[in-house]
Amino acid sequence: MLVVIDVQNDTFDKRGTNFAEWSKIIEDGVAKRIDQAIEDNESIIYTKNLYPDFEYDERSAETIRFDEAIYPKFYERLEGHGDEYTKTFYGIPPEQAKNIYENYKDEVETNQKIEFIGVETNVCVLANIMVIQNIFPKANITVNKKLVAAASDDLHDKTLEILSNMNVFIVE
């Protein structure tokens, strides 16, 4: 199973509110990994971060809608082959976590590998690994360190180190 975290305009488009150059470094690799999952008929879950109401006090609805949209390079791939789970704060909320469990419990029992890619390593990737790890405690959770990124290289590296101490396999 592949879990793709927050591959939205916000971080991947130069017009996005939180765009950073590191997103361009992982962009092609993320697209290739999604393509591989599609080719292998691997299940794909992806998250879409929706901004909370207080964001509308600071910026326009148009800007927020743009930022929330899945980045075009990933949109068609994920829309046609993945299951979207929305969240407002960092991790997938409990009701959606329950749906993931119900939808994927048989698959995870027979194929226990769950790989995470996306952004940001030290925030949403970390938070969603914790959610999925609690849903599927026997799964082999992996993070491809070349397909996750954060605005801070230091926090990225520290988060990978913390995850490796929490029974998450860090791979390339």
PDB file of C-alpha atoms in Angstrom:
ATOM      1  CA  MET A   1       0.000   0.000   0.000  1.00  0.00           C
ATOM      2  CA  LEU A   2       1.182   3.503  -0.816  1.00  0.00           C
ATOM      3  CA  VAL A   3       0.182   6.523   1.281  1.00  0.00           C
ATOM      4  CA  VAL A   4       0.727   9.890  -0.421  1.00  0.00           C
ATOM      5  CA  ILE A   5       0.633  12.880   1.903  1.00  0.00           C
ATOM      6  CA  ASP A   6      -0.513  16.385   0.864  1.00  0.00           C
ATOM      7  CA  VAL A   7       0.805  16.656  -2.705  1.00  0.00           C
ATOM      8  CA  GLN A   8      -1.083  19.893  -3.216  1.00  0.00           C
ATOM      9  CA  ASN A   9      -0.551  23.201  -4.984  1.00  0.00           C
ATOM     10  CA  ASP A  10       0.240  24.709  -1.590  1.00  0.00           C
ATOM     11  CA  THR A  11       3.719  23.159  -1.577  1.00  0.00           C
ATOM     12  CA  PHE A  12       4.343  22.019  -5.165  1.00  0.00           C
ATOM     13  CA  ASP A  13       3.209  25.037  -7.215  1.00  0.00           C
ATOM     14  CA  LYS A  14       5.364  28.171  -7.257  1.00  0.00           C
ATOM     15  CA  ARG A  15       2.182  30.195  -6.611  1.00  0.00           C
ATOM     16  CA  GLY A  16       1.353  28.120  -3.520  1.00  0.00           C
ATOM     17  CA  THR A  17       1.396  29.754  -0.111  1.00  0.00           C
ATOM     18  CA  ASN A  18       3.988  27.315   1.267  1.00  0.00           C
ATOM     19  CA  PHE A  19       5.967  26.569  -1.892  1.00  0.00           C
ATOM     20  CA  ALA A  20       9.585  25.633  -1.338  1.00  0.00           C
ATOM     21  CA  GLU A  21      12.294  24.529  -3.753  1.00  0.00           C
ATOM     22  CA  TRP A  22      12.613  21.130  -2.068  1.00  0.00           C
ATOM     23  CA  SER A  23       9.230  20.140  -3.502  1.00  0.00           C
ATOM     24  CA  LYS A  24      10.726  20.294  -6.996  1.00  0.00           C
ATOM     25  CA  ILE A  25      13.497  17.922  -5.877  1.00  0.00           C
ATOM     26  CA  ILE A  26      11.031  15.150  -4.997  1.00  0.00           C
ATOM     27  CA  GLU A  27       8.319  15.900  -7.590  1.00  0.00           C
ATOM     28  CA  ASP A  28       9.446  13.523 -10.360  1.00  0.00           C
ATOM     29  CA  GLY A  29      10.236  10.730  -7.912  1.00  0.00           C
ATOM     30  CA  VAL A  30       6.813  11.029  -6.290  1.00  0.00           C
ATOM     31  CA  ALA A  31       5.124  10.861  -9.706  1.00  0.00           C
ATOM     32  CA  LYS A  32       7.195   7.790 -10.664  1.00  0.00           C
ATOM     33  CA  ARG A  33       6.384   6.037  -7.392  1.00  0.00           C
ATOM     34  CA  ILE A  34       2.657   6.679  -7.890  1.00  0.00           C
ATOM     35  CA  ASP A  35       2.957   5.357 -11.461  1.00  0.00           C
ATOM     36  CA  GLN A  36       4.694   2.241 -10.137  1.00  0.00           C
ATOM     37  CA  ALA A  37       1.900   1.679  -7.624  1.00  0.00           C
ATOM     38  CA  ILE A  38      -0.692   2.034 -10.391  1.00  0.00           C
ATOM     39  CA  GLU A  39       1.200  -0.375 -12.649  1.00  0.00           C
ATOM     40  CA  ASP A  40       1.538  -2.910  -9.817  1.00  0.00           C
ATOM     41  CA  ASN A  41      -2.157  -2.512  -8.876  1.00  0.00           C
ATOM     42  CA  GLU A  42      -1.052  -1.439  -5.401  1.00  0.00           C
ATOM     43  CA  SER A  43      -3.609   0.312  -3.222  1.00  0.00           C
ATOM     44  CA  ILE A  44      -3.082   4.066  -2.940  1.00  0.00           C
ATOM     45  CA  ILE A  45      -4.373   6.303  -0.183  1.00  0.00           C
ATOM     46  CA  TYR A  46      -3.775  10.022  -0.402  1.00  0.00           C
ATOM     47  CA  THR A  47      -4.480  12.885   1.920  1.00  0.00           C
ATOM     48  CA  LYS A  48      -5.782  16.293   1.058  1.00  0.00           C
ATOM     49  CA  ASN A  49      -5.304  19.033   3.615  1.00  0.00           C
ATOM     50  CA  LEU A  50      -8.273  21.386   3.937  1.00  0.00           C
ATOM     51  CA  TYR A  51      -7.571  24.660   5.673  1.00  0.00           C
ATOM     52  CA  PRO A  52      -9.506  25.549   8.848  1.00  0.00           C
ATOM     53  CA  ASP A  53     -11.953  28.435   8.999  1.00  0.00           C
ATOM     54  CA  PHE A  54      -9.501  30.829  10.643  1.00  0.00           C
ATOM     55  CA  GLU A  55      -7.368  30.742   7.481  1.00  0.00           C
ATOM     56  CA  TYR A  56     -10.138  32.696   5.752  1.00  0.00           C
ATOM     57  CA  ASP A  57      -9.388  35.609   8.083  1.00  0.00           C
ATOM     58  CA  GLU A  58      -5.833  35.776   6.750  1.00  0.00           C
ATOM     59  CA  ARG A  59      -6.251  35.089   3.021  1.00  0.00           C
ATOM     60  CA  SER A  60      -8.831  34.852   0.289  1.00  0.00           C
ATOM     61  CA  ALA A  61     -11.070  31.877  -0.401  1.00  0.00           C
ATOM     62  CA  GLU A  62      -9.629  31.771  -3.926  1.00  0.00           C
ATOM     63  CA  THR A  63      -6.083  31.417  -2.574  1.00  0.00           C
ATOM     64  CA  ILE A  64      -7.161  28.703  -0.168  1.00  0.00           C
ATOM     65  CA  ARG A  65      -9.008  26.752  -2.879  1.00  0.00           C
ATOM     66  CA  PHE A  66      -5.908  26.947  -5.080  1.00  0.00           C
ATOM     67  CA  ASP A  67      -3.627  25.756  -2.283  1.00  0.00           C
ATOM     68  CA  GLU A  68      -5.962  22.883  -1.350  1.00  0.00           C
ATOM     69  CA  ALA A  69      -6.092  21.453  -4.887  1.00  0.00           C
ATOM     70  CA  ILE A  70      -3.981  18.414  -5.689  1.00  0.00           C
ATOM     71  CA  TYR A  71      -1.007  19.505  -7.808  1.00  0.00           C
ATOM     72  CA  PRO A  72      -1.806  18.804 -11.498  1.00  0.00           C
ATOM     73  CA  LYS A  73       1.144  16.430 -11.992  1.00  0.00           C
ATOM     74  CA  PHE A  74      -0.393  14.141  -9.370  1.00  0.00           C
ATOM     75  CA  TYR A  75      -4.106  14.879  -9.746  1.00  0.00           C
ATOM     76  CA  GLU A  76      -5.013  12.520 -12.589  1.00  0.00           C
ATOM     77  CA  ARG A  77      -2.903   9.722 -11.186  1.00  0.00           C
ATOM     78  CA  LEU A  78      -4.431   9.956  -7.724  1.00  0.00           C
ATOM     79  CA  GLU A  79      -7.988  10.837  -8.732  1.00  0.00           C
ATOM     80  CA  GLY A  80      -8.222   7.792 -10.980  1.00  0.00           C
ATOM     81  CA  HIS A  81      -6.358   5.288  -8.842  1.00  0.00           C
ATOM     82  CA  GLY A  82      -6.350   6.397  -5.208  1.00  0.00           C
ATOM     83  CA  ASP A  83      -8.685   6.884  -2.293  1.00  0.00           C
ATOM     84  CA  GLU A  84      -8.772  10.444  -0.950  1.00  0.00           C
ATOM     85  CA  TYR A  85      -8.930  11.178   2.755  1.00  0.00           C
ATOM     86  CA  THR A  86      -9.333  14.789   3.840  1.00  0.00           C
ATOM     87  CA  LYS A  87      -7.983  16.335   6.992  1.00  0.00           C
ATOM     88  CA  THR A  88      -7.911  19.759   8.560  1.00  0.00           C
ATOM     89  CA  PHE A  89      -5.150  19.394  11.124  1.00  0.00           C
ATOM     90  CA  TYR A  90      -2.069  17.319  10.374  1.00  0.00           C
ATOM     91  CA  GLY A  91      -3.411  13.772  10.755  1.00  0.00           C
ATOM     92  CA  ILE A  92      -6.341  11.871   9.327  1.00  0.00           C
ATOM     93  CA  PRO A  93      -9.274  12.323  11.751  1.00  0.00           C
ATOM     94  CA  PRO A  94     -10.653   9.346  13.735  1.00  0.00           C
ATOM     95  CA  GLU A  95     -13.767   8.767  11.616  1.00  0.00           C
ATOM     96  CA  GLN A  96     -11.678   8.561   8.449  1.00  0.00           C
ATOM     97  CA  ALA A  97      -9.076   6.386  10.188  1.00  0.00           C
ATOM     98  CA  LYS A  98     -11.884   3.958  10.997  1.00  0.00           C
ATOM     99  CA  ASN A  99     -12.859   3.931   7.295  1.00  0.00           C
ATOM    100  CA  ILE A 100      -9.253   3.187   6.302  1.00  0.00           C
ATOM    101  CA  TYR A 101      -9.194   0.299   8.744  1.00  0.00           C
ATOM    102  CA  GLU A 102     -12.444  -1.142   7.392  1.00  0.00           C
ATOM    103  CA  ASN A 103     -11.445  -0.654   3.745  1.00  0.00           C
ATOM    104  CA  TYR A 104      -7.905  -2.037   3.999  1.00  0.00           C
ATOM    105  CA  LYS A 105      -7.716  -4.404   6.999  1.00  0.00           C
ATOM    106  CA  ASP A 106      -7.764  -7.584   4.878  1.00  0.00           C
ATOM    107  CA  GLU A 107      -5.114  -6.262   2.509  1.00  0.00           C
ATOM    108  CA  VAL A 108      -2.822  -5.125   5.302  1.00  0.00           C
ATOM    109  CA  GLU A 109      -3.158  -8.492   7.035  1.00  0.00           C
ATOM    110  CA  THR A 110      -1.913 -10.286   3.904  1.00  0.00           C
ATOM    111  CA  ASN A 111       0.593  -7.668   2.704  1.00  0.00           C
ATOM    112  CA  GLN A 112       1.860  -5.746   5.664  1.00  0.00           C
ATOM    113  CA  LYS A 113       3.984  -3.107   3.906  1.00  0.00           C
ATOM    114  CA  ILE A 114       2.722   0.477   3.927  1.00  0.00           C
ATOM    115  CA  GLU A 115       4.963   3.098   2.318  1.00  0.00           C
ATOM    116  CA  PHE A 116       4.678   6.850   2.932  1.00  0.00           C
ATOM    117  CA  ILE A 117       5.715   9.628   0.551  1.00  0.00           C
ATOM    118  CA  GLY A 118       4.880  13.351   0.406  1.00  0.00           C
ATOM    119  CA  VAL A 119       5.217  16.493   2.508  1.00  0.00           C
ATOM    120  CA  GLU A 120       6.073  17.757   5.101  1.00  0.00           C
ATOM    121  CA  THR A 121       8.206  15.127   6.788  1.00  0.00           C
ATOM    122  CA  ASN A 122       8.150  16.727  10.228  1.00  0.00           C
ATOM    123  CA  VAL A 123       4.446  17.612  10.269  1.00  0.00           C
ATOM    124  CA  CYS A 124       1.863  15.784   8.151  1.00  0.00           C
ATOM    125  CA  VAL A 125       3.970  12.780   7.153  1.00  0.00           C
ATOM    126  CA  LEU A 126       4.874  12.189  10.807  1.00  0.00           C
ATOM    127  CA  ALA A 127       1.302  12.727  12.034  1.00  0.00           C
ATOM    128  CA  ASN A 128      -0.227  10.381   9.474  1.00  0.00           C
ATOM    129  CA  ILE A 129       2.328   7.664  10.085  1.00  0.00           C
ATOM    130  CA  MET A 130       1.263   7.752  13.740  1.00  0.00           C
ATOM    131  CA  VAL A 131      -2.409   7.441  12.735  1.00  0.00           C
ATOM    132  CA  ILE A 132      -1.802   4.531  10.338  1.00  0.00           C
ATOM    133  CA  GLN A 133       0.625   2.826  12.709  1.00  0.00           C
ATOM    134  CA  ASN A 134      -2.087   2.846  15.381  1.00  0.00           C
ATOM    135  CA  ILE A 135      -4.666   1.453  12.951  1.00  0.00           C
ATOM    136  CA  PHE A 136      -2.334  -1.270  11.674  1.00  0.00           C
ATOM    137  CA  PRO A 137       0.196  -1.951  14.449  1.00  0.00           C
ATOM    138  CA  LYS A 138       1.575  -5.091  12.766  1.00  0.00           C
ATOM    139  CA  ALA A 139       2.244  -3.374   9.424  1.00  0.00           C
ATOM    140  CA  ASN A 140       5.746  -2.698   8.185  1.00  0.00           C
ATOM    141  CA  ILE A 141       5.651   1.082   7.813  1.00  0.00           C
ATOM    142  CA  THR A 142       8.294   2.544   5.521  1.00  0.00           C
ATOM    143  CA  VAL A 143       9.288   6.039   4.473  1.00  0.00           C
ATOM    144  CA  ASN A 144      11.226   6.596   1.289  1.00  0.00           C
ATOM    145  CA  LYS A 145      13.579   9.345   2.431  1.00  0.00           C
ATOM    146  CA  LYS A 146      14.063  10.545  -1.157  1.00  0.00           C
ATOM    147  CA  LEU A 147      10.304  10.999  -1.628  1.00  0.00           C
ATOM    148  CA  VAL A 148       9.513  13.060   1.473  1.00  0.00           C
ATOM    149  CA  ALA A 149      10.616  16.592   2.202  1.00  0.00           C
ATOM    150  CA  ALA A 150      10.299  19.440   4.649  1.00  0.00           C
ATOM    151  CA  ALA A 151      10.999  23.156   4.543  1.00  0.00           C
ATOM    152  CA  SER A 152      13.706  22.574   7.157  1.00  0.00           C
ATOM    153  CA  ASP A 153      16.434  20.070   6.298  1.00  0.00           C
ATOM    154  CA  ASP A 154      17.267  19.816   9.995  1.00  0.00           C
ATOM    155  CA  LEU A 155      13.689  18.944  11.005  1.00  0.00           C
ATOM    156  CA  HIS A 156      13.440  16.530   8.053  1.00  0.00           C
ATOM    157  CA  ASP A 157      16.539  14.647   9.212  1.00  0.00           C
ATOM    158  CA  LYS A 158      15.509  14.676  12.879  1.00  0.00           C
ATOM    159  CA  THR A 159      12.050  13.378  12.005  1.00  0.00           C
ATOM    160  CA  LEU A 160      13.492  10.484   9.993  1.00  0.00           C
ATOM    161  CA  GLU A 161      15.701   9.652  12.965  1.00  0.00           C
ATOM    162  CA  ILE A 162      12.717   9.744  15.349  1.00  0.00           C
ATOM    163  CA  LEU A 163      10.645   7.591  12.980  1.00  0.00           C
ATOM    164  CA  SER A 164      13.430   5.008  12.758  1.00  0.00           C
ATOM    165  CA  ASN A 165      13.211   4.725  16.563  1.00  0.00           C
ATOM    166  CA  MET A 166       9.465   4.122  16.299  1.00  0.00           C
ATOM    167  CA  ASN A 167       9.725   0.933  14.207  1.00  0.00           C
ATOM    168  CA  VAL A 168       9.420   2.776  10.885  1.00  0.00           C
ATOM    169  CA  PHE A 169      11.778   1.593   8.174  1.00  0.00           C
ATOM    170  CA  ILE A 170      13.609   4.392   6.371  1.00  0.00           C
ATOM    171  CA  VAL A 171      14.396   3.352   2.783  1.00  0.00           C
ATOM    172  CA  GLU A 172      15.760   4.891  -0.409  1.00  0.00           C
TER     173      GLU A 172
END
